[in-house]
Amino acid sequence: MMNMNKQVILNEVRDYLYITVALMLFSFSYTVFLLPYEIVTGGLTGLASLFYYAVRLPVEDTFFVVNMFLLAGALKILGFKFLIKTIYAIFALSGFLWAAQEIAPHTADGLLVKSLGEGNDFMALIIASIINGVSLAMVFLHNGSTGGTDIIAACVNKYYNMSLGTVIQIVDVCIVSCSYFLFHDFSKIVFGLCTIVIETVTLDYVMNARRESVQFLIFSKKYQEIADAVARTVDTGVTILDGHGWYTGKEVKVLCTLTRKRNSVTVFRLIKMIDPDAFVSQSRVIGVYGEGFDTIKVKVKNEKNKSAT
């Protein structure tokens, strides 16, 4: 019990550490590459940018206030544990945004210096979008959220099998489109949409790469030793299947296991150590749902209501 509690605490500390690093990266890219070039991205930070460009209202103030209203409505849906990390992320990101703007160099007029120089708006948005996409993925993968549209995306993702990037993209298009009423420049909308696309692709790529699973079929006379080693080392289930060799006519045992792609090298190493002559088949799987993997997110009709009608 003590070891289990210790592991839970270590996992929580690791989550907060990764979330903090991700928020620092997000604040850096947003302040250095987006604000100086007047690029309105999606999300609540994009909405805060509109107020910043219009009336010079501090970005962190708008971000913080609007998030408080969103959190109040998401408490029942997302749960207390999820919101604890979200509240932490909101306070931390608000502070990091303020600190980044204080540290960043300013012109004599008090405006942020364009770090890449004049005319490099598109390069700035590419760099910022990639960094932001990776940062958001790090936050989501460690059970957190940066607030804003992320809360909306997390609520939808909890009940529907829709990627987080897709949900955020739909909401963000509306925010970016509003920039036209401020700048009256269609190119600002194009730049904003580019940030959404690049950020969404990066976010989904990192999320899917981390969650990608593989299936192993292992044919070996030392199947018991391999099964025990894989179960203990990789901490994944192993199923023993009965097989029959067509050519030899002999009965064989086949090990079947599903695990994350990042564990593939470990599984191969264990097999080679125990039985270098084992026959192994590895294949990618589209989705794995159940204990230790993803949750099935589809609605099931109530049978009672169905029979009553």
XYZ file of C-alpha atoms in Angstrom:
309
model
C 0.000 0.000 0.000
C 2.838 2.360 0.883
C 4.614 1.676 -2.416
C 1.372 2.288 -4.317
C 0.790 5.630 -2.564
C 4.384 6.598 -3.273
C 3.942 5.792 -6.961
C 0.748 7.857 -7.130
C 2.535 10.844 -5.593
C 5.462 10.470 -7.988
C 3.079 10.333 -10.969
C 1.343 13.499 -9.797
C 4.647 15.309 -9.327
C 5.738 14.218 -12.795
C 2.469 15.480 -14.294
C 2.851 18.903 -12.706
C 6.489 19.096 -13.798
C 5.655 18.371 -17.437
C 2.691 20.759 -17.354
C 4.897 23.531 -15.963
C 7.548 23.045 -18.648
C 4.863 22.986 -21.363
C 3.320 26.232 -20.088
C 6.714 27.926 -20.057
C 7.277 26.915 -23.677
C 3.814 28.138 -24.645
C 4.345 31.517 -22.955
C 7.714 31.936 -24.653
C 6.467 31.200 -28.179
C 3.310 33.266 -27.732
C 5.154 36.332 -26.435
C 8.158 36.177 -28.757
C 6.619 35.023 -32.042
C 2.903 35.896 -32.023
C 2.243 39.106 -30.084
C 4.928 41.247 -31.776
C 3.690 40.292 -35.253
C 0.010 40.858 -34.393
C -0.926 37.281 -35.289
C -4.231 36.270 -33.737
C -4.183 32.569 -33.034
C -7.041 30.471 -31.723
C -7.970 29.709 -28.170
C -8.511 32.035 -25.294
C -5.038 33.495 -25.773
C -6.137 34.499 -29.272
C -9.231 36.150 -27.847
C -7.071 37.900 -25.266
C -4.842 39.124 -28.097
C -7.780 40.912 -29.696
C -8.407 42.873 -26.497
C -4.676 43.555 -26.215
C -4.432 44.987 -29.731
C -7.691 46.939 -29.385
C -7.425 48.561 -25.934
C -4.023 47.316 -24.638
C -5.736 45.204 -21.983
C -3.094 42.819 -20.551
C -3.344 39.381 -22.088
C -2.993 37.593 -18.770
C -5.943 39.496 -17.262
C -8.392 38.512 -20.010
C -7.092 34.944 -19.984
C -7.558 34.603 -16.238
C -11.034 36.147 -15.912
C -12.669 34.248 -18.793
C -11.159 30.975 -17.599
C -12.767 31.381 -14.197
C -16.207 31.450 -15.817
C -15.435 28.375 -17.953
C -14.165 26.428 -14.959
C -17.336 27.083 -13.024
C -19.384 25.418 -15.773
C -16.997 22.490 -16.341
C -16.708 21.295 -12.744
C -19.339 18.551 -12.998
C -18.229 17.316 -16.413
C -14.462 17.077 -16.000
C -14.211 16.212 -12.339
C -12.318 17.714 -9.444
C -8.968 16.018 -10.169
C -8.854 17.285 -13.750
C -9.815 20.813 -12.712
C -7.167 20.974 -10.004
C -4.489 20.705 -12.661
C -6.416 23.067 -14.917
C -6.654 25.691 -12.175
C -2.932 25.295 -11.581
C -2.277 25.681 -15.311
C -4.412 28.822 -15.511
C -2.612 30.514 -12.630
C 0.796 29.360 -13.883
C 0.186 30.370 -17.506
C -1.145 33.771 -16.438
C 2.040 34.308 -14.446
C 4.305 33.036 -17.222
C 2.610 35.279 -19.788
C 3.133 38.282 -17.543
C 6.765 37.348 -16.868
C 7.510 36.693 -20.539
C 6.177 40.113 -21.542
C 8.203 41.769 -18.799
C 11.413 40.034 -19.835
C 10.965 40.370 -23.607
C 12.644 43.415 -25.208
C 10.465 46.409 -26.084
C 10.782 49.278 -28.532
C 10.845 52.921 -27.491
C 7.066 52.995 -28.043
C 6.571 50.165 -25.549
C 5.789 47.548 -28.206
C 7.333 44.081 -28.247
C 10.355 43.738 -30.507
C 9.916 41.527 -33.572
C 12.516 38.874 -32.807
C 12.849 37.642 -36.411
C 12.846 41.114 -37.927
C 10.398 42.792 -40.263
C 8.658 40.752 -42.940
C 9.089 37.375 -41.257
C 5.513 37.043 -40.032
C 4.930 33.667 -41.637
C 8.129 32.166 -40.247
C 7.187 33.444 -36.793
C 3.763 31.789 -36.926
C 5.252 28.463 -38.070
C 7.711 28.379 -35.176
C 5.073 29.461 -32.647
C 2.442 26.995 -33.906
C 4.785 24.009 -33.663
C 5.914 24.941 -30.158
C 2.323 25.610 -29.050
C 1.089 22.307 -30.492
C 3.769 20.330 -28.661
C 3.092 22.273 -25.446
C -0.651 21.628 -25.533
C -0.062 17.930 -26.233
C 2.256 17.701 -23.221
C -0.414 19.280 -21.032
C -3.213 16.990 -22.252
C -1.075 13.851 -22.008
C -0.477 14.602 -18.340
C -4.174 15.037 -17.498
C -4.180 18.819 -17.519
C -5.504 21.711 -19.544
C -4.466 25.282 -20.254
C -8.060 26.370 -19.891
C -10.074 28.297 -22.451
C -11.058 26.282 -25.510
C -9.050 23.379 -24.102
C -11.771 22.975 -21.465
C -14.425 22.851 -24.179
C -12.358 20.317 -26.148
C -11.776 18.154 -23.075
C -15.513 18.129 -22.298
C -16.376 16.955 -25.822
C -13.518 14.410 -25.889
C -14.766 12.903 -22.633
C -18.005 11.714 -24.270
C -17.287 11.555 -28.007
C -14.524 9.861 -29.997
C -13.427 13.154 -31.534
C -9.804 14.286 -31.468
C -8.902 17.215 -29.265
C -7.327 19.018 -32.203
C -10.554 18.865 -34.237
C -12.675 20.343 -31.456
C -10.193 23.133 -30.793
C -9.990 23.875 -34.502
C -13.737 24.463 -34.824
C -13.812 26.892 -31.900
C -10.625 28.650 -32.938
C -11.827 29.471 -36.462
C -14.531 31.691 -34.972
C -12.000 33.549 -32.808
C -9.530 34.117 -35.644
C -12.284 35.333 -37.959
C -13.090 38.111 -35.491
C -9.654 39.645 -36.115
C -10.956 41.110 -39.377
C -13.203 43.518 -37.477
C -10.122 44.859 -35.678
C -7.476 45.008 -38.434
C -9.717 45.049 -41.537
C -7.022 42.945 -43.168
C -7.913 39.607 -44.704
C -4.274 38.445 -44.488
C -4.560 38.454 -40.683
C -7.315 35.846 -40.940
C -5.195 33.752 -43.322
C -2.242 33.903 -40.933
C -4.480 33.002 -38.016
C -5.938 30.028 -39.870
C -2.418 28.853 -40.701
C -1.544 28.840 -37.014
C -4.638 26.752 -36.286
C -3.824 24.165 -38.953
C -0.159 23.783 -37.984
C -0.944 23.725 -34.267
C -3.730 21.165 -34.758
C -1.578 18.838 -36.869
C 1.261 19.060 -34.359
C -1.075 18.455 -31.418
C -2.712 15.399 -32.978
C 0.623 13.999 -34.151
C 2.181 14.155 -30.678
C -0.971 12.824 -28.996
C -1.388 9.908 -31.419
C 2.318 9.057 -31.432
C 2.260 8.786 -27.649
C -0.908 6.665 -27.641
C -0.076 4.440 -30.622
C -0.266 0.757 -29.777
C 1.146 -2.408 -31.327
C 0.278 -6.102 -31.214
C 2.823 -8.894 -30.797
C 2.341 -12.536 -31.810
C 5.218 -14.584 -30.390
C 5.945 -18.193 -31.348
C 8.468 -19.789 -29.011
C 9.131 -22.997 -27.085
C 10.053 -20.827 -24.121
C 6.689 -19.087 -24.165
C 6.229 -19.303 -20.396
C 9.494 -17.484 -19.659
C 8.754 -14.823 -22.271
C 5.194 -14.302 -21.015
C 6.406 -13.916 -17.437
C 9.167 -11.468 -18.436
C 6.849 -9.305 -20.579
C 4.137 -9.210 -17.912
C 6.577 -8.189 -15.173
C 8.780 -5.784 -17.140
C 6.348 -4.050 -19.490
C 3.375 -4.328 -17.114
C 0.972 -5.494 -19.805
C -1.272 -8.512 -20.164
C -0.276 -11.587 -22.155
C -2.676 -14.123 -23.653
C -1.619 -17.704 -24.549
C -3.290 -19.046 -27.691
C -3.335 -22.647 -28.880
C -1.903 -23.092 -32.365
C -1.356 -25.983 -34.756
C 1.524 -26.003 -37.237
C 0.290 -26.875 -40.719
C 3.642 -28.135 -42.036
C 4.955 -29.860 -38.887
C 1.587 -30.934 -37.571
C 2.707 -30.055 -34.045
C 0.770 -28.208 -31.372
C 2.319 -24.825 -30.523
C 1.659 -22.023 -28.036
C 1.328 -18.465 -29.327
C 1.707 -15.423 -27.094
C -0.453 -12.420 -27.914
C 0.113 -9.071 -26.222
C -0.912 -5.466 -26.830
C 1.250 -2.618 -25.629
C 2.233 0.963 -26.381
C 4.599 1.470 -29.299
C 7.174 3.028 -26.986
C 7.514 -0.383 -25.276
C 8.329 -2.241 -28.513
C 12.096 -2.140 -28.065
C 11.759 -3.511 -24.528
C 9.590 -6.405 -25.708
C 12.007 -7.300 -28.511
C 14.938 -7.140 -26.098
C 13.233 -9.512 -23.674
C 12.402 -11.986 -26.433
C 15.950 -11.961 -27.776
C 17.429 -12.491 -24.316
C 15.220 -15.523 -23.622
C 14.859 -17.111 -27.067
C 16.845 -15.597 -29.972
C 15.215 -18.096 -32.359
C 11.637 -17.047 -31.528
C 9.318 -16.137 -34.415
C 7.766 -12.723 -33.764
C 5.124 -10.756 -35.615
C 4.556 -7.071 -34.774
C 1.681 -5.077 -36.226
C 0.177 -1.644 -35.667
C -3.382 -1.453 -34.412
C -5.801 1.387 -35.098
C -7.161 1.517 -31.576
C -6.993 -0.402 -28.313
C -9.724 0.149 -25.749
C -10.039 -1.179 -22.240
C -8.070 -1.273 -19.012
C -4.638 0.303 -19.415
C -5.479 1.791 -22.815
C -8.106 4.211 -24.159
C -11.718 4.456 -23.029
C -14.595 3.597 -25.370
C -16.386 6.893 -26.026
C -19.678 6.064 -27.718
C -23.180 6.488 -26.433
C -25.272 3.381 -25.772
C -29.038 3.605 -26.033
C -31.017 2.767 -22.946
C -32.533 -0.669 -23.571
C -35.480 0.065 -21.303
C -36.432 3.171 -23.228
C -35.916 1.308 -26.481
C -38.241 -1.552 -25.495
C -40.860 0.876 -24.175
C -41.113 2.556 -27.556
